[in-house]
Amino acid sequence: MIDDSMNDSSPTAWWAHHPTLLRLVSDLLAAELAHARPGRPPAPPPWPAGLDFVRDLGADSLELLGMGTALAEALHLRFHDGELDARLLARPVLEEWVAAARAGLAAGAQAITFRTSGSAGTPKRCTHTLATLWQETRVLAGLLPGRRRILSAVPAHHIYGFLFTVLLPHAQEINEVIDLRAASPAAWLDMLRPGDLVVAHPGWWEALARLRPAFAADITGVSSTAPCPDALADELAAAGLRLLQVYGSSETAGVGWRERGGVRFKLFPYWEETEDASALLRRLPDGSQVRYSLQDKLEWAEPEEDGARRFSPAGRIDAAVQVGGTNVFPAYVAEVLRMHPAVADAAVRLMRADEGRRLKAYIVPCIPADDGGAGLRADLAAWLGARLAPAERPAAWTFGSRLPRQASGKPADWIIDSDEAG
């Protein structure tokens, strides 16, 4: 069993490393601005330190207020009367906001708040103390010894990115974290070298696998945010990659890990099973215990000889699915579609494995279309583009006179045309 006996203290001044804090703040602010501008996201990070939010991004006063509030909320910065205006809104430059964040963190902030989608599709706040995040980081460091560089395809302000690209480098004294998001996997494949850790999600690994890579020795990958298909994990392993899969959520952080497809996850040592299949107990660094609700039901294997527990996820409780590493809620997307005046009814599902990895929509128009739905399809795509994030927008459309149903009357799946799959 991995030793987590040193998990009783928080990381010291992780925010003092300027490139780390710049990356975290940039990712957080870019996400907040994209949320305020559906269909018109800003240029993605990395951003230069001298970026002016008004001059270079066209941010208005309401957008600046939202960005400043998001930064204060996420990092638990304490601004007194008028300080938010003076420290941030009056100085809308990235390096000024990074400096303000550093000063606030130096004052003793001991928690981080991450935002994820809730069961209604609206943002949900998930707060974790630095001590508990550091507890997990020390376990991860034991699973990933000898890493020299980290290459990341995930944002630093999400909990997965924060653990692996902010705290893990701090724990292992890794100074080089390279952002992979600005280029395709093909552009980075030849740059990998022994000692690298590649932090990505299943969609990124799937794109890389299509290139038929042959990994050099001592390259490790990690995958999270969504289930990694067993066939994909096997393909990457056959190509020479050690792939660590981490199971968890924004609400719980990491819960378990495995190194091969088709096997159960091993529970991190500070978690304990409960009689409720949808909850776990966590032993905190101070010795106390807290009960956490899960987003999946878990199926447990018999305890191993050393007492370690292994489990398999057995279905979502909150009906969320993963698209490109993002939680999306098909029922919510269908609800937005039904608001369109030309839609009588709608159903939204995750594509089947042979169809793709995006959402698909089945639309019942108010008035049957003579063009097979082409015009309405374009109208709906624009409608959703102004209201939903890219991961929430269906990539395939089917039109019919009634929603598909089983003989029992329950909703049924449908097959999309091959040229619609994405």
Tab-separated table of N, CA and C in Angstrom, residues 43-150:
chain	number	residue	atom	x	y	z
A	43	ALA	N	-9.408	34.159	-27.257
A	43	ALA	CA	-8.244	33.372	-27.663
A	43	ALA	C	-7.811	32.509	-26.488
A	44	PRO	N	-7.542	31.240	-26.720
A	44	PRO	CA	-7.200	30.350	-25.604
A	44	PRO	C	-5.816	30.653	-25.050
A	45	PRO	N	-5.589	30.364	-23.760
A	45	PRO	CA	-4.233	30.477	-23.203
A	45	PRO	C	-3.314	29.471	-23.904
A	46	PRO	N	-1.989	29.666	-23.784
A	46	PRO	CA	-1.317	30.618	-22.893
A	46	PRO	C	-1.435	32.059	-23.365
A	47	TRP	N	-1.563	32.954	-22.380
A	47	TRP	CA	-1.653	34.388	-22.633
A	47	TRP	C	-0.356	35.052	-22.185
A	48	PRO	N	0.068	36.100	-22.875
A	48	PRO	CA	1.242	36.850	-22.400
A	48	PRO	C	0.917	37.588	-21.114
A	49	ALA	N	1.922	37.755	-20.268
A	49	ALA	CA	1.701	38.399	-18.969
A	49	ALA	C	1.161	39.817	-19.111
A	50	GLY	N	1.522	40.507	-20.207
A	50	GLY	CA	1.087	41.886	-20.388
A	50	GLY	C	-0.261	42.025	-21.049
A	51	LEU	N	-1.014	40.932	-21.191
A	51	LEU	CA	-2.321	40.986	-21.850
A	51	LEU	C	-3.251	41.952	-21.121
A	52	ASP	N	-3.852	42.883	-21.878
A	52	ASP	CA	-4.831	43.822	-21.334
A	52	ASP	C	-6.221	43.298	-21.693
A	53	PHE	N	-7.038	43.023	-20.684
A	53	PHE	CA	-8.337	42.398	-20.921
A	53	PHE	C	-9.268	43.295	-21.738
A	54	VAL	N	-9.167	44.594	-21.558
A	54	VAL	CA	-10.031	45.524	-22.289
A	54	VAL	C	-9.504	45.742	-23.700
A	55	ARG	N	-8.243	46.100	-23.805
A	55	ARG	CA	-7.661	46.412	-25.116
A	55	ARG	C	-7.545	45.166	-26.003
A	56	ASP	N	-7.076	44.058	-25.430
A	56	ASP	CA	-6.757	42.882	-26.250
A	56	ASP	C	-7.908	41.892	-26.360
A	57	LEU	N	-8.781	41.845	-25.362
A	57	LEU	CA	-9.885	40.886	-25.385
A	57	LEU	C	-11.245	41.548	-25.528
A	58	GLY	N	-11.293	42.887	-25.435
A	58	GLY	CA	-12.559	43.582	-25.565
A	58	GLY	C	-13.492	43.389	-24.400
A	59	ALA	N	-12.968	43.070	-23.207
A	59	ALA	CA	-13.819	42.835	-22.040
A	59	ALA	C	-14.493	44.130	-21.600
A	60	ASP	N	-15.788	44.020	-21.301
A	60	ASP	CA	-16.498	45.190	-20.785
A	60	ASP	C	-16.550	45.129	-19.261
A	61	SER	N	-17.210	46.116	-18.660
A	61	SER	CA	-17.187	46.223	-17.202
A	61	SER	C	-17.845	45.027	-16.515
A	62	LEU	N	-18.938	44.513	-17.095
A	62	LEU	CA	-19.596	43.357	-16.487
A	62	LEU	C	-18.743	42.103	-16.606
A	63	GLU	N	-18.075	41.948	-17.733
A	63	GLU	CA	-17.195	40.787	-17.906
A	63	GLU	C	-16.008	40.863	-16.960
A	64	LEU	N	-15.449	42.053	-16.781
A	64	LEU	CA	-14.350	42.209	-15.824
A	64	LEU	C	-14.801	41.875	-14.409
A	65	LEU	N	-15.994	42.317	-14.041
A	65	LEU	CA	-16.512	42.013	-12.710
A	65	LEU	C	-16.659	40.509	-12.529
A	66	GLY	N	-17.189	39.821	-13.538
A	66	GLY	CA	-17.331	38.380	-13.453
A	66	GLY	C	-15.992	37.680	-13.348
A	67	MET	N	-15.002	38.131	-14.110
A	67	MET	CA	-13.672	37.528	-14.062
A	67	MET	C	-13.020	37.751	-12.696
A	68	GLY	N	-13.131	38.978	-12.185
A	68	GLY	CA	-12.543	39.254	-10.881
A	68	GLY	C	-13.200	38.469	-9.764
A	69	THR	N	-14.516	38.349	-9.834
A	69	THR	CA	-15.243	37.580	-8.823
A	69	THR	C	-14.863	36.109	-8.895
A	70	ALA	N	-14.729	35.575	-10.119
A	70	ALA	CA	-14.352	34.170	-10.281
A	70	ALA	C	-12.967	33.906	-9.706
A	71	LEU	N	-12.041	34.825	-9.916
A	71	LEU	CA	-10.690	34.659	-9.381
A	71	LEU	C	-10.703	34.669	-7.854
A	72	ALA	N	-11.429	35.630	-7.283
A	72	ALA	CA	-11.504	35.710	-5.823
A	72	ALA	C	-12.177	34.472	-5.240
A	73	GLU	N	-13.226	33.997	-5.896
A	73	GLU	CA	-13.943	32.818	-5.413
A	73	GLU	C	-13.075	31.573	-5.469
A	74	ALA	N	-12.403	31.356	-6.588
A	74	ALA	CA	-11.630	30.129	-6.766
A	74	ALA	C	-10.459	30.047	-5.797
A	75	LEU	N	-9.736	31.147	-5.606
A	75	LEU	CA	-8.536	31.131	-4.785
A	75	LEU	C	-8.774	31.603	-3.359
A	76	HIS	N	-10.032	31.906	-3.026
A	76	HIS	CA	-10.405	32.362	-1.678
A	76	HIS	C	-9.613	33.605	-1.282
A	77	LEU	N	-9.567	34.551	-2.221
A	77	LEU	CA	-8.907	35.822	-1.954
A	77	LEU	C	-9.853	36.705	-1.167
A	78	ARG	N	-9.348	37.368	-0.187
A	78	ARG	CA	-10.167	38.206	0.684
A	78	ARG	C	-9.933	39.676	0.344
A	79	PHE	N	-10.874	40.264	-0.390
A	79	PHE	CA	-10.795	41.686	-0.712
A	79	PHE	C	-11.767	42.433	0.191
A	80	HIS	N	-11.265	43.446	0.867
A	80	HIS	CA	-12.115	44.271	1.724
A	80	HIS	C	-12.799	45.341	0.869
A	81	ASP	N	-13.565	46.216	1.509
A	81	ASP	CA	-14.360	47.214	0.790
A	81	ASP	C	-13.508	47.983	-0.222
A	82	GLY	N	-13.930	47.934	-1.476
A	82	GLY	CA	-13.248	48.699	-2.511
A	82	GLY	C	-11.999	48.052	-3.064
A	83	GLU	N	-11.480	46.988	-2.412
A	83	GLU	CA	-10.226	46.394	-2.856
A	83	GLU	C	-10.367	45.654	-4.180
A	84	LEU	N	-11.521	45.031	-4.416
A	84	LEU	CA	-11.713	44.332	-5.683
A	84	LEU	C	-11.593	45.322	-6.836
A	85	ASP	N	-12.204	46.504	-6.675
A	85	ASP	CA	-12.110	47.527	-7.710
A	85	ASP	C	-10.669	48.015	-7.864
A	86	ALA	N	-10.012	48.271	-6.742
A	86	ALA	CA	-8.676	48.868	-6.790
A	86	ALA	C	-7.616	47.876	-7.269
A	87	ARG	N	-7.690	46.622	-6.813
A	87	ARG	CA	-6.655	45.648	-7.115
A	87	ARG	C	-6.851	44.989	-8.473
A	88	LEU	N	-8.107	44.871	-8.932
A	88	LEU	CA	-8.362	44.141	-10.164
A	88	LEU	C	-9.039	44.998	-11.231
A	89	LEU	N	-10.237	45.479	-10.961
A	89	LEU	CA	-11.027	46.119	-12.000
A	89	LEU	C	-10.366	47.383	-12.542
A	90	ALA	N	-9.642	48.085	-11.716
A	90	ALA	CA	-8.964	49.298	-12.179
A	90	ALA	C	-7.648	48.988	-12.876
A	91	ARG	N	-7.218	47.731	-12.819
A	91	ARG	CA	-5.956	47.319	-13.441
A	91	ARG	C	-6.193	46.048	-14.259
A	92	PRO	N	-6.883	46.161	-15.381
A	92	PRO	CA	-7.301	44.964	-16.132
A	92	PRO	C	-6.193	44.372	-16.999
A	93	VAL	N	-5.071	44.061	-16.370
A	93	VAL	CA	-3.922	43.476	-17.058
A	93	VAL	C	-3.578	42.163	-16.367
A	94	LEU	N	-3.282	41.128	-17.136
A	94	LEU	CA	-3.075	39.792	-16.578
A	94	LEU	C	-2.011	39.782	-15.488
A	95	GLU	N	-0.859	40.393	-15.716
A	95	GLU	CA	0.211	40.332	-14.722
A	95	GLU	C	-0.185	41.039	-13.420
A	96	GLU	N	-1.041	42.054	-13.506
A	96	GLU	CA	-1.533	42.727	-12.298
A	96	GLU	C	-2.442	41.797	-11.504
A	97	TRP	N	-3.281	41.041	-12.200
A	97	TRP	CA	-4.181	40.117	-11.520
A	97	TRP	C	-3.411	38.934	-10.931
A	98	VAL	N	-2.370	38.495	-11.609
A	98	VAL	CA	-1.527	37.431	-11.054
A	98	VAL	C	-0.853	37.918	-9.774
A	99	ALA	N	-0.370	39.150	-9.785
A	99	ALA	CA	0.263	39.713	-8.582
A	99	ALA	C	-0.735	39.815	-7.443
A	100	ALA	N	-1.974	40.228	-7.756
A	100	ALA	CA	-2.999	40.314	-6.714
A	100	ALA	C	-3.326	38.938	-6.163
A	101	ALA	N	-3.365	37.940	-7.043
A	101	ALA	CA	-3.636	36.574	-6.591
A	101	ALA	C	-2.509	36.079	-5.695
A	102	ARG	N	-1.270	36.375	-6.070
A	102	ARG	CA	-0.132	35.936	-5.260
A	102	ARG	C	-0.188	36.567	-3.875
A	103	ALA	N	-0.494	37.854	-3.822
A	103	ALA	CA	-0.577	38.534	-2.532
A	103	ALA	C	-1.688	37.950	-1.675
A	104	GLY	N	-2.828	37.657	-2.295
A	104	GLY	CA	-3.932	37.079	-1.538
A	104	GLY	C	-3.624	35.689	-1.030
A	105	LEU	N	-2.968	34.868	-1.854
A	105	LEU	CA	-2.606	33.522	-1.428
A	105	LEU	C	-1.546	33.558	-0.324
A	106	ALA	N	-0.641	34.510	-0.416
A	106	ALA	CA	0.389	34.639	0.617
A	106	ALA	C	-0.207	35.007	1.965
A	107	ALA	N	-1.405	35.601	1.941
A	107	ALA	CA	-2.065	35.982	3.195
A	107	ALA	C	-2.654	34.792	3.933
A	108	GLY	N	-2.609	33.623	3.296
A	108	GLY	CA	-3.005	32.427	4.032
A	108	GLY	C	-4.213	31.689	3.527
A	109	ALA	N	-4.600	31.840	2.267
A	109	ALA	CA	-5.737	31.080	1.738
A	109	ALA	C	-5.433	29.593	1.815
A	110	GLN	N	-6.347	28.819	2.374
A	110	GLN	CA	-6.120	27.394	2.618
A	110	GLN	C	-7.091	26.493	1.872
A	111	ALA	N	-7.779	27.019	0.873
A	111	ALA	CA	-8.742	26.208	0.129
A	111	ALA	C	-8.799	26.691	-1.311
A	112	ILE	N	-9.286	25.809	-2.170
A	112	ILE	CA	-9.490	26.110	-3.585
A	112	ILE	C	-10.914	25.694	-3.938
A	113	THR	N	-11.610	26.521	-4.703
A	113	THR	CA	-12.950	26.169	-5.170
A	113	THR	C	-12.906	25.947	-6.676
A	114	PHE	N	-13.383	24.779	-7.083
A	114	PHE	CA	-13.478	24.432	-8.497
A	114	PHE	C	-14.947	24.484	-8.896
A	115	ARG	N	-15.186	24.769	-10.161
A	115	ARG	CA	-16.565	24.831	-10.642
A	115	ARG	C	-16.795	23.730	-11.661
A	116	THR	N	-17.913	23.073	-11.513
A	116	THR	CA	-18.297	22.037	-12.454
A	116	THR	C	-19.778	22.202	-12.741
A	117	SER	N	-20.318	21.396	-13.651
A	117	SER	CA	-21.742	21.461	-13.951
A	117	SER	C	-22.537	20.733	-12.888
A	118	GLY	N	-23.680	21.281	-12.498
A	118	GLY	CA	-24.575	20.620	-11.559
A	118	GLY	C	-25.618	19.800	-12.301
A	119	SER	N	-26.502	19.184	-11.569
A	119	SER	CA	-27.478	18.288	-12.182
A	119	SER	C	-28.450	19.003	-13.096
A	120	ALA	N	-28.567	20.324	-12.976
A	120	ALA	CA	-29.437	21.085	-13.871
A	120	ALA	C	-28.661	21.752	-14.986
A	121	GLY	N	-27.342	21.463	-15.056
A	121	GLY	CA	-26.525	22.048	-16.090
A	121	GLY	C	-25.978	23.411	-15.725
A	122	THR	N	-26.193	23.858	-14.506
A	122	THR	CA	-25.672	25.139	-14.060
A	122	THR	C	-24.405	24.901	-13.241
A	123	PRO	N	-23.507	25.896	-13.166
A	123	PRO	CA	-22.241	25.690	-12.468
A	123	PRO	C	-22.441	25.275	-11.018
A	124	LYS	N	-21.581	24.390	-10.564
A	124	LYS	CA	-21.617	23.893	-9.196
A	124	LYS	C	-20.252	24.123	-8.569
A	125	ARG	N	-20.217	24.632	-7.359
A	125	ARG	CA	-18.967	24.938	-6.679
A	125	ARG	C	-18.534	23.756	-5.815
A	126	CYS	N	-17.280	23.374	-5.972
A	126	CYS	CA	-16.717	22.257	-5.207
A	126	CYS	C	-15.456	22.761	-4.516
A	127	THR	N	-15.493	22.879	-3.201
A	127	THR	CA	-14.383	23.442	-2.442
A	127	THR	C	-13.596	22.344	-1.748
A	128	HIS	N	-12.272	22.424	-1.861
A	128	HIS	CA	-11.366	21.469	-1.221
A	128	HIS	C	-10.275	22.245	-0.482
A	129	THR	N	-9.904	21.766	0.674
A	129	THR	CA	-8.776	22.371	1.369
A	129	THR	C	-7.488	21.963	0.677
A	130	LEU	N	-6.491	22.815	0.776
A	130	LEU	CA	-5.189	22.469	0.217
A	130	LEU	C	-4.599	21.245	0.900
A	131	ALA	N	-4.926	21.071	2.172
A	131	ALA	CA	-4.395	19.908	2.890
A	131	ALA	C	-4.890	18.601	2.283
A	132	THR	N	-6.175	18.526	1.920
A	132	THR	CA	-6.686	17.279	1.344
A	132	THR	C	-6.174	17.095	-0.083
A	133	LEU	N	-6.041	18.171	-0.845
A	133	LEU	CA	-5.483	18.051	-2.187
A	133	LEU	C	-4.018	17.613	-2.130
A	134	TRP	N	-3.297	18.123	-1.147
A	134	TRP	CA	-1.896	17.729	-0.980
A	134	TRP	C	-1.793	16.270	-0.533
A	135	GLN	N	-2.744	15.821	0.264
A	135	GLN	CA	-2.787	14.415	0.671
A	135	GLN	C	-2.839	13.509	-0.558
A	136	GLU	N	-3.695	13.858	-1.507
A	136	GLU	CA	-3.767	13.062	-2.730
A	136	GLU	C	-2.505	13.217	-3.572
A	137	THR	N	-1.971	14.424	-3.649
A	137	THR	CA	-0.784	14.660	-4.459
A	137	THR	C	0.378	13.803	-4.006
A	138	ARG	N	0.547	13.638	-2.700
A	138	ARG	CA	1.650	12.821	-2.200
A	138	ARG	C	1.485	11.359	-2.603
A	139	VAL	N	0.241	10.887	-2.641
A	139	VAL	CA	0.000	9.524	-3.108
A	139	VAL	C	0.319	9.418	-4.601
A	140	LEU	N	-0.125	10.399	-5.375
A	140	LEU	CA	0.149	10.393	-6.811
A	140	LEU	C	1.653	10.452	-7.080
A	141	ALA	N	2.377	11.231	-6.285
A	141	ALA	CA	3.825	11.314	-6.459
A	141	ALA	C	4.474	9.953	-6.258
A	142	GLY	N	3.937	9.162	-5.325
A	142	GLY	CA	4.459	7.815	-5.122
A	142	GLY	C	4.165	6.879	-6.278
A	143	LEU	N	3.074	7.134	-6.991
A	143	LEU	CA	2.727	6.325	-8.155
A	143	LEU	C	3.500	6.736	-9.402
A	144	LEU	N	4.062	7.944	-9.396
A	144	LEU	CA	4.691	8.505	-10.596
A	144	LEU	C	6.103	8.993	-10.290
A	145	PRO	N	6.980	8.116	-9.837
A	145	PRO	CA	8.333	8.568	-9.494
A	145	PRO	C	9.161	8.877	-10.743
A	146	GLY	N	10.168	9.712	-10.548
A	146	GLY	CA	11.138	9.939	-11.604
A	146	GLY	C	10.682	10.804	-12.761
A	147	ARG	N	9.594	11.552	-12.597
A	147	ARG	CA	9.143	12.404	-13.709
A	147	ARG	C	9.997	13.676	-13.756
A	148	ARG	N	10.381	14.053	-14.978
A	148	ARG	CA	11.235	15.228	-15.159
A	148	ARG	C	10.493	16.407	-15.792
A	149	ARG	N	9.524	16.095	-16.667
A	149	ARG	CA	8.705	17.140	-17.295
A	149	ARG	C	7.248	16.701	-17.247
A	150	ILE	N	6.359	17.693	-17.260
A	150	ILE	CA	4.934	17.410	-17.373
A	150	ILE	C	4.423	18.123	-18.614
